[in-house]
PDB file of N, CA and C in Angstrom:
ATOM      1  N   PRO A   1    -124.722  78.352 -95.593  1.00  0.00           N
ATOM      2  CA  PRO A   1    -125.427  77.075 -95.576  1.00  0.00           C
ATOM      3  C   PRO A   1    -124.911  76.176 -94.439  1.00  0.00           C
ATOM      4  N   ILE A   2    -125.828  75.399 -93.886  1.00  0.00           N
ATOM      5  CA  ILE A   2    -125.498  74.495 -92.771  1.00  0.00           C
ATOM      6  C   ILE A   2    -125.233  73.106 -93.333  1.00  0.00           C
ATOM      7  N   THR A   3    -124.108  72.545 -92.941  1.00  0.00           N
ATOM      8  CA  THR A   3    -123.735  71.215 -93.432  1.00  0.00           C
ATOM      9  C   THR A   3    -124.406  70.129 -92.588  1.00  0.00           C
ATOM     10  N   PRO A   4    -124.525  68.921 -93.123  1.00  0.00           N
ATOM     11  CA  PRO A   4    -125.117  67.826 -92.338  1.00  0.00           C
ATOM     12  C   PRO A   4    -124.333  67.521 -91.059  1.00  0.00           C
ATOM     13  N   GLY A   5    -123.040  67.692 -91.088  1.00  0.00           N
ATOM     14  CA  GLY A   5    -122.228  67.469 -89.889  1.00  0.00           C
ATOM     15  C   GLY A   5    -122.569  68.456 -88.783  1.00  0.00           C
ATOM     16  N   GLU A   6    -122.784  69.713 -89.173  1.00  0.00           N
ATOM     17  CA  GLU A   6    -123.163  70.733 -88.196  1.00  0.00           C
ATOM     18  C   GLU A   6    -124.541  70.431 -87.613  1.00  0.00           C
ATOM     19  N   LEU A   7    -125.471  69.966 -88.451  1.00  0.00           N
ATOM     20  CA  LEU A   7    -126.795  69.603 -87.958  1.00  0.00           C
ATOM     21  C   LEU A   7    -126.721  68.418 -87.000  1.00  0.00           C
ATOM     22  N   LEU A   8    -125.864  67.467 -87.311  1.00  0.00           N
ATOM     23  CA  LEU A   8    -125.687  66.315 -86.438  1.00  0.00           C
ATOM     24  C   LEU A   8    -125.122  66.750 -85.085  1.00  0.00           C
ATOM     25  N   CYS A   9    -124.133  67.625 -85.102  1.00  0.00           N
ATOM     26  CA  CYS A   9    -123.552  68.131 -83.851  1.00  0.00           C
ATOM     27  C   CYS A   9    -124.579  68.922 -83.053  1.00  0.00           C
ATOM     28  N   LEU A  10    -125.350  69.766 -83.717  1.00  0.00           N
ATOM     29  CA  LEU A  10    -126.371  70.553 -83.032  1.00  0.00           C
ATOM     30  C   LEU A  10    -127.441  69.645 -82.434  1.00  0.00           C
ATOM     31  N   GLY A  11    -127.889  68.661 -83.176  1.00  0.00           N
ATOM     32  CA  GLY A  11    -128.914  67.750 -82.673  1.00  0.00           C
ATOM     33  C   GLY A  11    -128.425  66.930 -81.492  1.00  0.00           C
ATOM     34  N   SER A  12    -127.209  66.415 -81.587  1.00  0.00           N
ATOM     35  CA  SER A  12    -126.683  65.634 -80.459  1.00  0.00           C
ATOM     36  C   SER A  12    -126.452  66.519 -79.243  1.00  0.00           C
ATOM     37  N   SER A  13    -126.022  67.745 -79.473  1.00  0.00           N
ATOM     38  CA  SER A  13    -125.829  68.678 -78.350  1.00  0.00           C
ATOM     39  C   SER A  13    -127.158  68.966 -77.666  1.00  0.00           C
ATOM     40  N   LEU A  14    -128.207  69.184 -78.418  1.00  0.00           N
ATOM     41  CA  LEU A  14    -129.526  69.431 -77.839  1.00  0.00           C
ATOM     42  C   LEU A  14    -130.047  68.189 -77.113  1.00  0.00           C
ATOM     43  N   ALA A  15    -129.809  67.013 -77.681  1.00  0.00           N
ATOM     44  CA  ALA A  15    -130.266  65.780 -77.041  1.00  0.00           C
ATOM     45  C   ALA A  15    -129.550  65.571 -75.712  1.00  0.00           C
ATOM     46  N   PHE A  16    -128.238  65.744 -75.678  1.00  0.00           N
ATOM     47  CA  PHE A  16    -127.500  65.585 -74.430  1.00  0.00           C
ATOM     48  C   PHE A  16    -127.892  66.645 -73.405  1.00  0.00           C
ATOM     49  N   SER A  17    -128.112  67.873 -73.862  1.00  0.00           N
ATOM     50  CA  SER A  17    -128.542  68.926 -72.938  1.00  0.00           C
ATOM     51  C   SER A  17    -129.891  68.581 -72.323  1.00  0.00           C
ATOM     52  N   GLY A  18    -130.808  68.094 -73.131  1.00  0.00           N
ATOM     53  CA  GLY A  18    -132.119  67.703 -72.620  1.00  0.00           C
ATOM     54  C   GLY A  18    -132.024  66.550 -71.637  1.00  0.00           C
ATOM     55  N   LEU A  19    -131.185  65.558 -71.941  1.00  0.00           N
ATOM     56  CA  LEU A  19    -131.002  64.419 -71.054  1.00  0.00           C
ATOM     57  C   LEU A  19    -130.417  64.855 -69.715  1.00  0.00           C
ATOM     58  N   PHE A  20    -129.384  65.676 -69.739  1.00  0.00           N
ATOM     59  CA  PHE A  20    -128.758  66.117 -68.497  1.00  0.00           C
ATOM     60  C   PHE A  20    -129.675  67.021 -67.686  1.00  0.00           C
ATOM     61  N   TYR A  21    -130.478  67.843 -68.358  1.00  0.00           N
ATOM     62  CA  TYR A  21    -131.429  68.684 -67.632  1.00  0.00           C
ATOM     63  C   TYR A  21    -132.497  67.825 -66.965  1.00  0.00           C
ATOM     64  N   TYR A  22    -132.963  66.782 -67.660  1.00  0.00           N
ATOM     65  CA  TYR A  22    -133.945  65.864 -67.080  1.00  0.00           C
ATOM     66  C   TYR A  22    -133.371  65.195 -65.833  1.00  0.00           C
ATOM     67  N   LEU A  23    -132.144  64.694 -65.912  1.00  0.00           N
ATOM     68  CA  LEU A  23    -131.511  64.051 -64.756  1.00  0.00           C
ATOM     69  C   LEU A  23    -131.302  65.041 -63.616  1.00  0.00           C
ATOM     70  N   TYR A  24    -130.921  66.278 -63.947  1.00  0.00           N
ATOM     71  CA  TYR A  24    -130.733  67.308 -62.925  1.00  0.00           C
ATOM     72  C   TYR A  24    -132.044  67.595 -62.195  1.00  0.00           C
ATOM     73  N   ARG A  25    -133.123  67.769 -62.935  1.00  0.00           N
ATOM     74  CA  ARG A  25    -134.419  68.070 -62.310  1.00  0.00           C
ATOM     75  C   ARG A  25    -134.891  66.910 -61.445  1.00  0.00           C
ATOM     76  N   LYS A  26    -134.665  65.681 -61.886  1.00  0.00           N
ATOM     77  CA  LYS A  26    -135.068  64.506 -61.126  1.00  0.00           C
ATOM     78  C   LYS A  26    -134.323  64.463 -59.790  1.00  0.00           C
ATOM     79  N   LYS A  27    -133.022  64.689 -59.821  1.00  0.00           N
ATOM     80  CA  LYS A  27    -132.237  64.677 -58.582  1.00  0.00           C
ATOM     81  C   LYS A  27    -132.556  65.886 -57.705  1.00  0.00           C
ATOM     82  N   ALA A  28    -132.888  67.020 -58.304  1.00  0.00           N
ATOM     83  CA  ALA A  28    -133.252  68.202 -57.527  1.00  0.00           C
ATOM     84  C   ALA A  28    -134.531  67.971 -56.741  1.00  0.00           C
ATOM     85  N   ARG A  29    -135.488  67.235 -57.322  1.00  0.00           N
ATOM     86  CA  ARG A  29    -136.727  66.916 -56.601  1.00  0.00           C
ATOM     87  C   ARG A  29    -136.446  66.005 -55.410  1.00  0.00           C
ATOM     88  N   VAL A  30    -135.550  65.038 -55.590  1.00  0.00           N
ATOM     89  CA  VAL A  30    -135.200  64.137 -54.489  1.00  0.00           C
ATOM     90  C   VAL A  30    -134.516  64.918 -53.365  1.00  0.00           C
ATOM     91  N   VAL A  31    -133.617  65.810 -53.715  1.00  0.00           N
ATOM     92  CA  VAL A  31    -132.918  66.618 -52.706  1.00  0.00           C
ATOM     93  C   VAL A  31    -133.906  67.505 -51.963  1.00  0.00           C
ATOM     94  N   ALA A  32    -134.865  68.075 -52.671  1.00  0.00           N
ATOM     95  CA  ALA A  32    -135.870  68.923 -52.016  1.00  0.00           C
ATOM     96  C   ALA A  32    -136.711  68.118 -51.035  1.00  0.00           C
ATOM     97  N   ARG A  33    -137.072  66.884 -51.400  1.00  0.00           N
ATOM     98  CA  ARG A  33    -137.846  66.041 -50.480  1.00  0.00           C
ATOM     99  C   ARG A  33    -137.029  65.675 -49.247  1.00  0.00           C
ATOM    100  N   ILE A  34    -135.748  65.422 -49.429  1.00  0.00           N
ATOM    101  CA  ILE A  34    -134.899  65.070 -48.293  1.00  0.00           C
ATOM    102  C   ILE A  34    -134.730  66.264 -47.364  1.00  0.00           C
ATOM    103  N   GLN A  35    -134.569  67.455 -47.920  1.00  0.00           N
ATOM    104  CA  GLN A  35    -134.393  68.643 -47.091  1.00  0.00           C
ATOM    105  C   GLN A  35    -135.661  69.002 -46.326  1.00  0.00           C
ATOM    106  N   GLU A  36    -136.822  68.633 -46.853  1.00  0.00           N
ATOM    107  CA  GLU A  36    -138.089  68.910 -46.174  1.00  0.00           C
ATOM    108  C   GLU A  36    -138.510  67.770 -45.248  1.00  0.00           C
ATOM    109  N   ALA A  37    -137.650  66.782 -45.072  1.00  0.00           N
ATOM    110  CA  ALA A  37    -137.996  65.609 -44.261  1.00  0.00           C
ATOM    111  C   ALA A  37    -138.212  66.015 -42.811  1.00  0.00           C
ATOM    112  N   PRO A  38    -139.240  65.453 -42.170  1.00  0.00           N
ATOM    113  CA  PRO A  38    -139.465  65.770 -40.757  1.00  0.00           C
ATOM    114  C   PRO A  38    -138.381  65.147 -39.891  1.00  0.00           C
ATOM    115  N   LYS A  39    -138.034  65.832 -38.811  1.00  0.00           N
ATOM    116  CA  LYS A  39    -137.019  65.340 -37.881  1.00  0.00           C
ATOM    117  C   LYS A  39    -137.718  64.686 -36.696  1.00  0.00           C
ATOM    118  N   LEU A  40    -137.420  63.414 -36.487  1.00  0.00           N
ATOM    119  CA  LEU A  40    -138.026  62.644 -35.406  1.00  0.00           C
ATOM    120  C   LEU A  40    -136.962  62.220 -34.405  1.00  0.00           C
ATOM    121  N   GLN A  41    -137.359  62.107 -33.168  1.00  0.00           N
ATOM    122  CA  GLN A  41    -136.464  61.644 -32.117  1.00  0.00           C
ATOM    123  C   GLN A  41    -136.589  60.129 -31.979  1.00  0.00           C
ATOM    124  N   VAL A  42    -135.477  59.471 -31.691  1.00  0.00           N
ATOM    125  CA  VAL A  42    -135.502  58.035 -31.425  1.00  0.00           C
ATOM    126  C   VAL A  42    -135.925  57.871 -29.970  1.00  0.00           C
ATOM    127  N   ASP A  43    -137.199  57.510 -29.780  1.00  0.00           N
ATOM    128  CA  ASP A  43    -137.728  57.319 -28.429  1.00  0.00           C
ATOM    129  C   ASP A  43    -138.831  56.270 -28.481  1.00  0.00           C
ATOM    130  N   ASP A  44    -139.593  56.168 -27.427  1.00  0.00           N
ATOM    131  CA  ASP A  44    -140.634  55.144 -27.344  1.00  0.00           C
ATOM    132  C   ASP A  44    -141.820  55.426 -28.261  1.00  0.00           C
ATOM    133  N   ASP A  45    -141.981  56.661 -28.744  1.00  0.00           N
ATOM    134  CA  ASP A  45    -143.108  57.005 -29.616  1.00  0.00           C
ATOM    135  C   ASP A  45    -142.862  56.625 -31.074  1.00  0.00           C
ATOM    136  N   LEU A  46    -141.628  56.330 -31.438  1.00  0.00           N
ATOM    137  CA  LEU A  46    -141.296  56.049 -32.837  1.00  0.00           C
ATOM    138  C   LEU A  46    -141.998  54.808 -33.390  1.00  0.00           C
ATOM    139  N   PRO A  47    -142.061  53.679 -32.691  1.00  0.00           N
ATOM    140  CA  PRO A  47    -142.801  52.523 -33.245  1.00  0.00           C
ATOM    141  C   PRO A  47    -144.274  52.821 -33.479  1.00  0.00           C
ATOM    142  N   ALA A  48    -144.879  53.631 -32.628  1.00  0.00           N
ATOM    143  CA  ALA A  48    -146.284  53.985 -32.818  1.00  0.00           C
ATOM    144  C   ALA A  48    -146.463  54.841 -34.073  1.00  0.00           C
ATOM    145  N   LEU A  49    -145.529  55.759 -34.333  1.00  0.00           N
ATOM    146  CA  LEU A  49    -145.608  56.591 -35.538  1.00  0.00           C
ATOM    147  C   LEU A  49    -145.468  55.745 -36.800  1.00  0.00           C
ATOM    148  N   VAL A  50    -144.560  54.768 -36.776  1.00  0.00           N
ATOM    149  CA  VAL A  50    -144.358  53.919 -37.949  1.00  0.00           C
ATOM    150  C   VAL A  50    -145.573  53.031 -38.188  1.00  0.00           C
ATOM    151  N   SER A  51    -146.174  52.504 -37.129  1.00  0.00           N
ATOM    152  CA  SER A  51    -147.321  51.620 -37.316  1.00  0.00           C
ATOM    153  C   SER A  51    -148.549  52.365 -37.834  1.00  0.00           C
ATOM    154  N   VAL A  52    -148.654  53.659 -37.576  1.00  0.00           N
ATOM    155  CA  VAL A  52    -149.794  54.447 -38.050  1.00  0.00           C
ATOM    156  C   VAL A  52    -149.601  54.898 -39.493  1.00  0.00           C
ATOM    157  N   ALA A  53    -148.355  54.994 -39.970  1.00  0.00           N
ATOM    158  CA  ALA A  53    -148.057  55.513 -41.311  1.00  0.00           C
ATOM    159  C   ALA A  53    -148.568  54.566 -42.390  1.00  0.00           C
ATOM    160  N   ASP A  54    -148.766  55.106 -43.598  1.00  0.00           N
ATOM    161  CA  ASP A  54    -149.227  54.310 -44.735  1.00  0.00           C
ATOM    162  C   ASP A  54    -148.203  53.232 -45.064  1.00  0.00           C
ATOM    163  N   GLY A  55    -148.647  51.995 -45.092  1.00  0.00           N
ATOM    164  CA  GLY A  55    -147.758  50.893 -45.424  1.00  0.00           C
ATOM    165  C   GLY A  55    -146.700  50.627 -44.379  1.00  0.00           C
ATOM    166  N   ARG A  56    -146.902  51.152 -43.182  1.00  0.00           N
ATOM    167  CA  ARG A  56    -145.942  51.007 -42.077  1.00  0.00           C
ATOM    168  C   ARG A  56    -144.542  51.441 -42.504  1.00  0.00           C
ATOM    169  N   CYS A  57    -144.479  52.537 -43.268  1.00  0.00           N
ATOM    170  CA  CYS A  57    -143.210  53.026 -43.804  1.00  0.00           C
ATOM    171  C   CYS A  57    -143.234  54.553 -43.815  1.00  0.00           C
ATOM    172  N   LEU A  58    -142.160  55.165 -43.362  1.00  0.00           N
ATOM    173  CA  LEU A  58    -142.003  56.618 -43.428  1.00  0.00           C
ATOM    174  C   LEU A  58    -141.049  56.923 -44.577  1.00  0.00           C
ATOM    175  N   PRO A  59    -141.504  57.638 -45.618  1.00  0.00           N
ATOM    176  CA  PRO A  59    -140.681  57.785 -46.823  1.00  0.00           C
ATOM    177  C   PRO A  59    -139.338  58.488 -46.591  1.00  0.00           C
ATOM    178  N   TYR A  60    -139.346  59.694 -46.077  1.00  0.00           N
ATOM    179  CA  TYR A  60    -138.112  60.417 -45.798  1.00  0.00           C
ATOM    180  C   TYR A  60    -138.225  61.033 -44.415  1.00  0.00           C
ATOM    181  N   VAL A  61    -137.403  60.612 -43.492  1.00  0.00           N
ATOM    182  CA  VAL A  61    -137.349  61.208 -42.166  1.00  0.00           C
ATOM    183  C   VAL A  61    -135.894  61.304 -41.742  1.00  0.00           C
ATOM    184  N   ALA A  62    -135.633  62.244 -40.861  1.00  0.00           N
ATOM    185  CA  ALA A  62    -134.313  62.367 -40.254  1.00  0.00           C
ATOM    186  C   ALA A  62    -134.459  61.955 -38.796  1.00  0.00           C
ATOM    187  N   LEU A  63    -133.755  60.908 -38.414  1.00  0.00           N
ATOM    188  CA  LEU A  63    -133.822  60.422 -37.042  1.00  0.00           C
ATOM    189  C   LEU A  63    -132.716  61.060 -36.224  1.00  0.00           C
ATOM    190  N   GLU A  64    -133.089  61.587 -35.078  1.00  0.00           N
ATOM    191  CA  GLU A  64    -132.129  62.205 -34.173  1.00  0.00           C
ATOM    192  C   GLU A  64    -132.168  61.464 -32.852  1.00  0.00           C
ATOM    193  N   GLY A  65    -131.015  61.195 -32.310  1.00  0.00           N
ATOM    194  CA  GLY A  65    -130.971  60.518 -31.027  1.00  0.00           C
ATOM    195  C   GLY A  65    -129.546  60.171 -30.646  1.00  0.00           C
ATOM    196  N   ILE A  66    -129.413  59.535 -29.518  1.00  0.00           N
ATOM    197  CA  ILE A  66    -128.096  59.163 -29.010  1.00  0.00           C
ATOM    198  C   ILE A  66    -127.716  57.798 -29.575  1.00  0.00           C
ATOM    199  N   VAL A  67    -126.499  57.700 -30.075  1.00  0.00           N
ATOM    200  CA  VAL A  67    -125.977  56.461 -30.634  1.00  0.00           C
ATOM    201  C   VAL A  67    -124.879  55.964 -29.711  1.00  0.00           C
ATOM    202  N   LEU A  68    -124.959  54.695 -29.357  1.00  0.00           N
ATOM    203  CA  LEU A  68    -123.930  54.095 -28.515  1.00  0.00           C
ATOM    204  C   LEU A  68    -123.036  53.205 -29.374  1.00  0.00           C
ATOM    205  N   PRO A  69    -121.716  53.311 -29.223  1.00  0.00           N
ATOM    206  CA  PRO A  69    -120.819  52.482 -30.031  1.00  0.00           C
ATOM    207  C   PRO A  69    -120.857  51.030 -29.575  1.00  0.00           C
ATOM    208  N   ALA A  70    -120.628  50.098 -30.500  1.00  0.00           N
ATOM    209  CA  ALA A  70    -120.606  48.683 -30.175  1.00  0.00           C
ATOM    210  C   ALA A  70    -119.369  48.345 -29.341  1.00  0.00           C
ATOM    211  N   LYS A  71    -118.212  48.890 -29.706  1.00  0.00           N
ATOM    212  CA  LYS A  71    -116.980  48.629 -28.958  1.00  0.00           C
ATOM    213  C   LYS A  71    -116.451  49.930 -28.364  1.00  0.00           C
ATOM    214  N   ALA A  72    -115.827  50.745 -29.181  1.00  0.00           N
ATOM    215  CA  ALA A  72    -115.286  52.025 -28.713  1.00  0.00           C
ATOM    216  C   ALA A  72    -115.572  53.089 -29.762  1.00  0.00           C
ATOM    217  N   ALA A  73    -115.793  54.299 -29.321  1.00  0.00           N
ATOM    218  CA  ALA A  73    -116.056  55.402 -30.240  1.00  0.00           C
ATOM    219  C   ALA A  73    -114.767  55.807 -30.942  1.00  0.00           C
ATOM    220  N   LEU A  74    -114.902  56.239 -32.189  1.00  0.00           N
ATOM    221  CA  LEU A  74    -113.752  56.726 -32.943  1.00  0.00           C
ATOM    222  C   LEU A  74    -113.502  58.177 -32.576  1.00  0.00           C
ATOM    223  N   THR A  75    -112.263  58.543 -32.364  1.00  0.00           N
ATOM    224  CA  THR A  75    -111.931  59.930 -32.046  1.00  0.00           C
ATOM    225  C   THR A  75    -111.196  60.545 -33.223  1.00  0.00           C
ATOM    226  N   SER A  76    -111.440  61.808 -33.446  1.00  0.00           N
ATOM    227  CA  SER A  76    -110.836  62.521 -34.559  1.00  0.00           C
ATOM    228  C   SER A  76    -109.414  62.925 -34.221  1.00  0.00           C
ATOM    229  N   HIS A  77    -108.529  62.805 -35.199  1.00  0.00           N
ATOM    230  CA  HIS A  77    -107.142  63.243 -35.025  1.00  0.00           C
ATOM    231  C   HIS A  77    -107.010  64.744 -35.250  1.00  0.00           C
ATOM    232  N   TYR A  78    -107.999  65.352 -35.910  1.00  0.00           N
ATOM    233  CA  TYR A  78    -107.899  66.740 -36.319  1.00  0.00           C
ATOM    234  C   TYR A  78    -108.714  67.690 -35.457  1.00  0.00           C
ATOM    235  N   HIS A  79    -109.799  67.205 -34.839  1.00  0.00           N
ATOM    236  CA  HIS A  79    -110.651  68.050 -34.001  1.00  0.00           C
ATOM    237  C   HIS A  79    -110.763  67.416 -32.623  1.00  0.00           C
ATOM    238  N   GLU A  80    -110.270  68.124 -31.658  1.00  0.00           N
ATOM    239  CA  GLU A  80    -110.256  67.595 -30.298  1.00  0.00           C
ATOM    240  C   GLU A  80    -111.684  67.499 -29.749  1.00  0.00           C
ATOM    241  N   GLY A  81    -112.008  66.376 -29.153  1.00  0.00           N
ATOM    242  CA  GLY A  81    -113.323  66.193 -28.552  1.00  0.00           C
ATOM    243  C   GLY A  81    -114.395  65.708 -29.517  1.00  0.00           C
ATOM    244  N   LEU A  82    -114.049  65.514 -30.783  1.00  0.00           N
ATOM    245  CA  LEU A  82    -115.020  65.044 -31.764  1.00  0.00           C
ATOM    246  C   LEU A  82    -114.944  63.525 -31.859  1.00  0.00           C
ATOM    247  N   GLN A  83    -116.105  62.867 -31.678  1.00  0.00           N
ATOM    248  CA  GLN A  83    -116.163  61.413 -31.719  1.00  0.00           C
ATOM    249  C   GLN A  83    -117.231  60.961 -32.702  1.00  0.00           C
ATOM    250  N   GLY A  84    -117.090  59.735 -33.175  1.00  0.00           N
ATOM    251  CA  GLY A  84    -118.063  59.190 -34.110  1.00  0.00           C
ATOM    252  C   GLY A  84    -118.130  57.686 -34.002  1.00  0.00           C
ATOM    253  N   VAL A  85    -119.103  57.110 -34.690  1.00  0.00           N
ATOM    254  CA  VAL A  85    -119.269  55.667 -34.729  1.00  0.00           C
ATOM    255  C   VAL A  85    -119.447  55.244 -36.183  1.00  0.00           C
ATOM    256  N   ILE A  86    -119.234  53.965 -36.448  1.00  0.00           N
ATOM    257  CA  ILE A  86    -119.439  53.402 -37.777  1.00  0.00           C
ATOM    258  C   ILE A  86    -120.750  52.637 -37.763  1.00  0.00           C
ATOM    259  N   GLN A  87    -121.559  52.883 -38.765  1.00  0.00           N
ATOM    260  CA  GLN A  87    -122.848  52.220 -38.849  1.00  0.00           C
ATOM    261  C   GLN A  87    -122.630  50.777 -39.300  1.00  0.00           C
ATOM    262  N   LYS A  88    -123.156  49.837 -38.548  1.00  0.00           N
ATOM    263  CA  LYS A  88    -122.943  48.417 -38.836  1.00  0.00           C
ATOM    264  C   LYS A  88    -124.006  47.859 -39.775  1.00  0.00           C
ATOM    265  N   LEU A  89    -125.229  48.329 -39.678  1.00  0.00           N
ATOM    266  CA  LEU A  89    -126.318  47.757 -40.447  1.00  0.00           C
ATOM    267  C   LEU A  89    -127.016  48.864 -41.224  1.00  0.00           C
ATOM    268  N   LEU A  90    -127.168  48.651 -42.506  1.00  0.00           N
ATOM    269  CA  LEU A  90    -127.866  49.602 -43.355  1.00  0.00           C
ATOM    270  C   LEU A  90    -128.923  48.836 -44.132  1.00  0.00           C
ATOM    271  N   LEU A  91    -130.165  49.211 -43.945  1.00  0.00           N
ATOM    272  CA  LEU A  91    -131.275  48.555 -44.625  1.00  0.00           C
ATOM    273  C   LEU A  91    -131.748  49.457 -45.754  1.00  0.00           C
ATOM    274  N   LYS A  92    -131.646  48.959 -46.982  1.00  0.00           N
ATOM    275  CA  LYS A  92    -132.120  49.704 -48.137  1.00  0.00           C
ATOM    276  C   LYS A  92    -133.264  48.931 -48.756  1.00  0.00           C
ATOM    277  N   GLU A  93    -134.343  49.613 -49.009  1.00  0.00           N
ATOM    278  CA  GLU A  93    -135.499  48.997 -49.627  1.00  0.00           C
ATOM    279  C   GLU A  93    -135.584  49.511 -51.061  1.00  0.00           C
ATOM    280  N   HIS A  94    -135.442  48.614 -52.004  1.00  0.00           N
ATOM    281  CA  HIS A  94    -135.474  48.989 -53.413  1.00  0.00           C
ATOM    282  C   HIS A  94    -136.835  48.626 -54.003  1.00  0.00           C
ATOM    283  N   ARG A  95    -137.394  49.561 -54.712  1.00  0.00           N
ATOM    284  CA  ARG A  95    -138.658  49.306 -55.402  1.00  0.00           C
ATOM    285  C   ARG A  95    -138.372  49.193 -56.887  1.00  0.00           C
ATOM    286  N   LEU A  96    -139.088  48.310 -57.528  1.00  0.00           N
ATOM    287  CA  LEU A  96    -138.949  48.194 -58.966  1.00  0.00           C
ATOM    288  C   LEU A  96    -139.833  49.239 -59.635  1.00  0.00           C
ATOM    289  N   ILE A  97    -139.209  50.082 -60.423  1.00  0.00           N
ATOM    290  CA  ILE A  97    -139.926  51.127 -61.143  1.00  0.00           C
ATOM    291  C   ILE A  97    -139.546  51.012 -62.617  1.00  0.00           C
ATOM    292  N   TRP A  98    -140.518  51.067 -63.478  1.00  0.00           N
ATOM    293  CA  TRP A  98    -140.269  50.967 -64.906  1.00  0.00           C
ATOM    294  C   TRP A  98    -139.597  52.236 -65.397  1.00  0.00           C
ATOM    295  N   ASN A  99    -138.443  52.075 -66.019  1.00  0.00           N
ATOM    296  CA  ASN A  99    -137.717  53.186 -66.611  1.00  0.00           C
ATOM    297  C   ASN A  99    -138.042  53.194 -68.092  1.00  0.00           C
ATOM    298  N   SER A 100    -138.865  54.143 -68.524  1.00  0.00           N
ATOM    299  CA  SER A 100    -139.301  54.156 -69.913  1.00  0.00           C
ATOM    300  C   SER A 100    -138.161  54.563 -70.850  1.00  0.00           C
ATOM    301  N   LEU A 101    -137.178  55.315 -70.342  1.00  0.00           N
ATOM    302  CA  LEU A 101    -136.064  55.740 -71.179  1.00  0.00           C
ATOM    303  C   LEU A 101    -135.169  54.538 -71.516  1.00  0.00           C
ATOM    304  N   ALA A 102    -134.844  53.712 -70.523  1.00  0.00           N
ATOM    305  CA  ALA A 102    -133.981  52.554 -70.743  1.00  0.00           C
ATOM    306  C   ALA A 102    -134.793  51.295 -71.047  1.00  0.00           C
ATOM    307  N   ARG A 103    -136.107  51.380 -70.904  1.00  0.00           N
ATOM    308  CA  ARG A 103    -137.019  50.256 -71.095  1.00  0.00           C
ATOM    309  C   ARG A 103    -136.604  49.044 -70.256  1.00  0.00           C
ATOM    310  N   SER A 104    -136.450  49.293 -68.959  1.00  0.00           N
ATOM    311  CA  SER A 104    -136.089  48.213 -68.025  1.00  0.00           C
ATOM    312  C   SER A 104    -136.697  48.519 -66.677  1.00  0.00           C
ATOM    313  N   TRP A 105    -136.680  47.538 -65.809  1.00  0.00           N
ATOM    314  CA  TRP A 105    -137.181  47.694 -64.447  1.00  0.00           C
ATOM    315  C   TRP A 105    -136.058  48.131 -63.562  1.00  0.00           C
TER     316      TRP A 105
END
């Protein structure tokens, strides 16, 4: 015979498994969209592409181009000849989406 405690443990285990699988699938779809993102060059044609897009917004793109440092480029201590820069400005656009699970925006 199955005790009520065992049923409670089984039910909570199934609920948590379902929740984590839902979150996994949601993040997997986002990763797939990012990996399929078109690669665009930073050049004079980029403003024209953005102005033609729906809502003047490109959902997922990978921009490739030359970046110039504001002051001096950072050099790696571990790999000779490797340089990098720190991004100064990051623009994030947040949309309000109704979350039916948490019942919030």
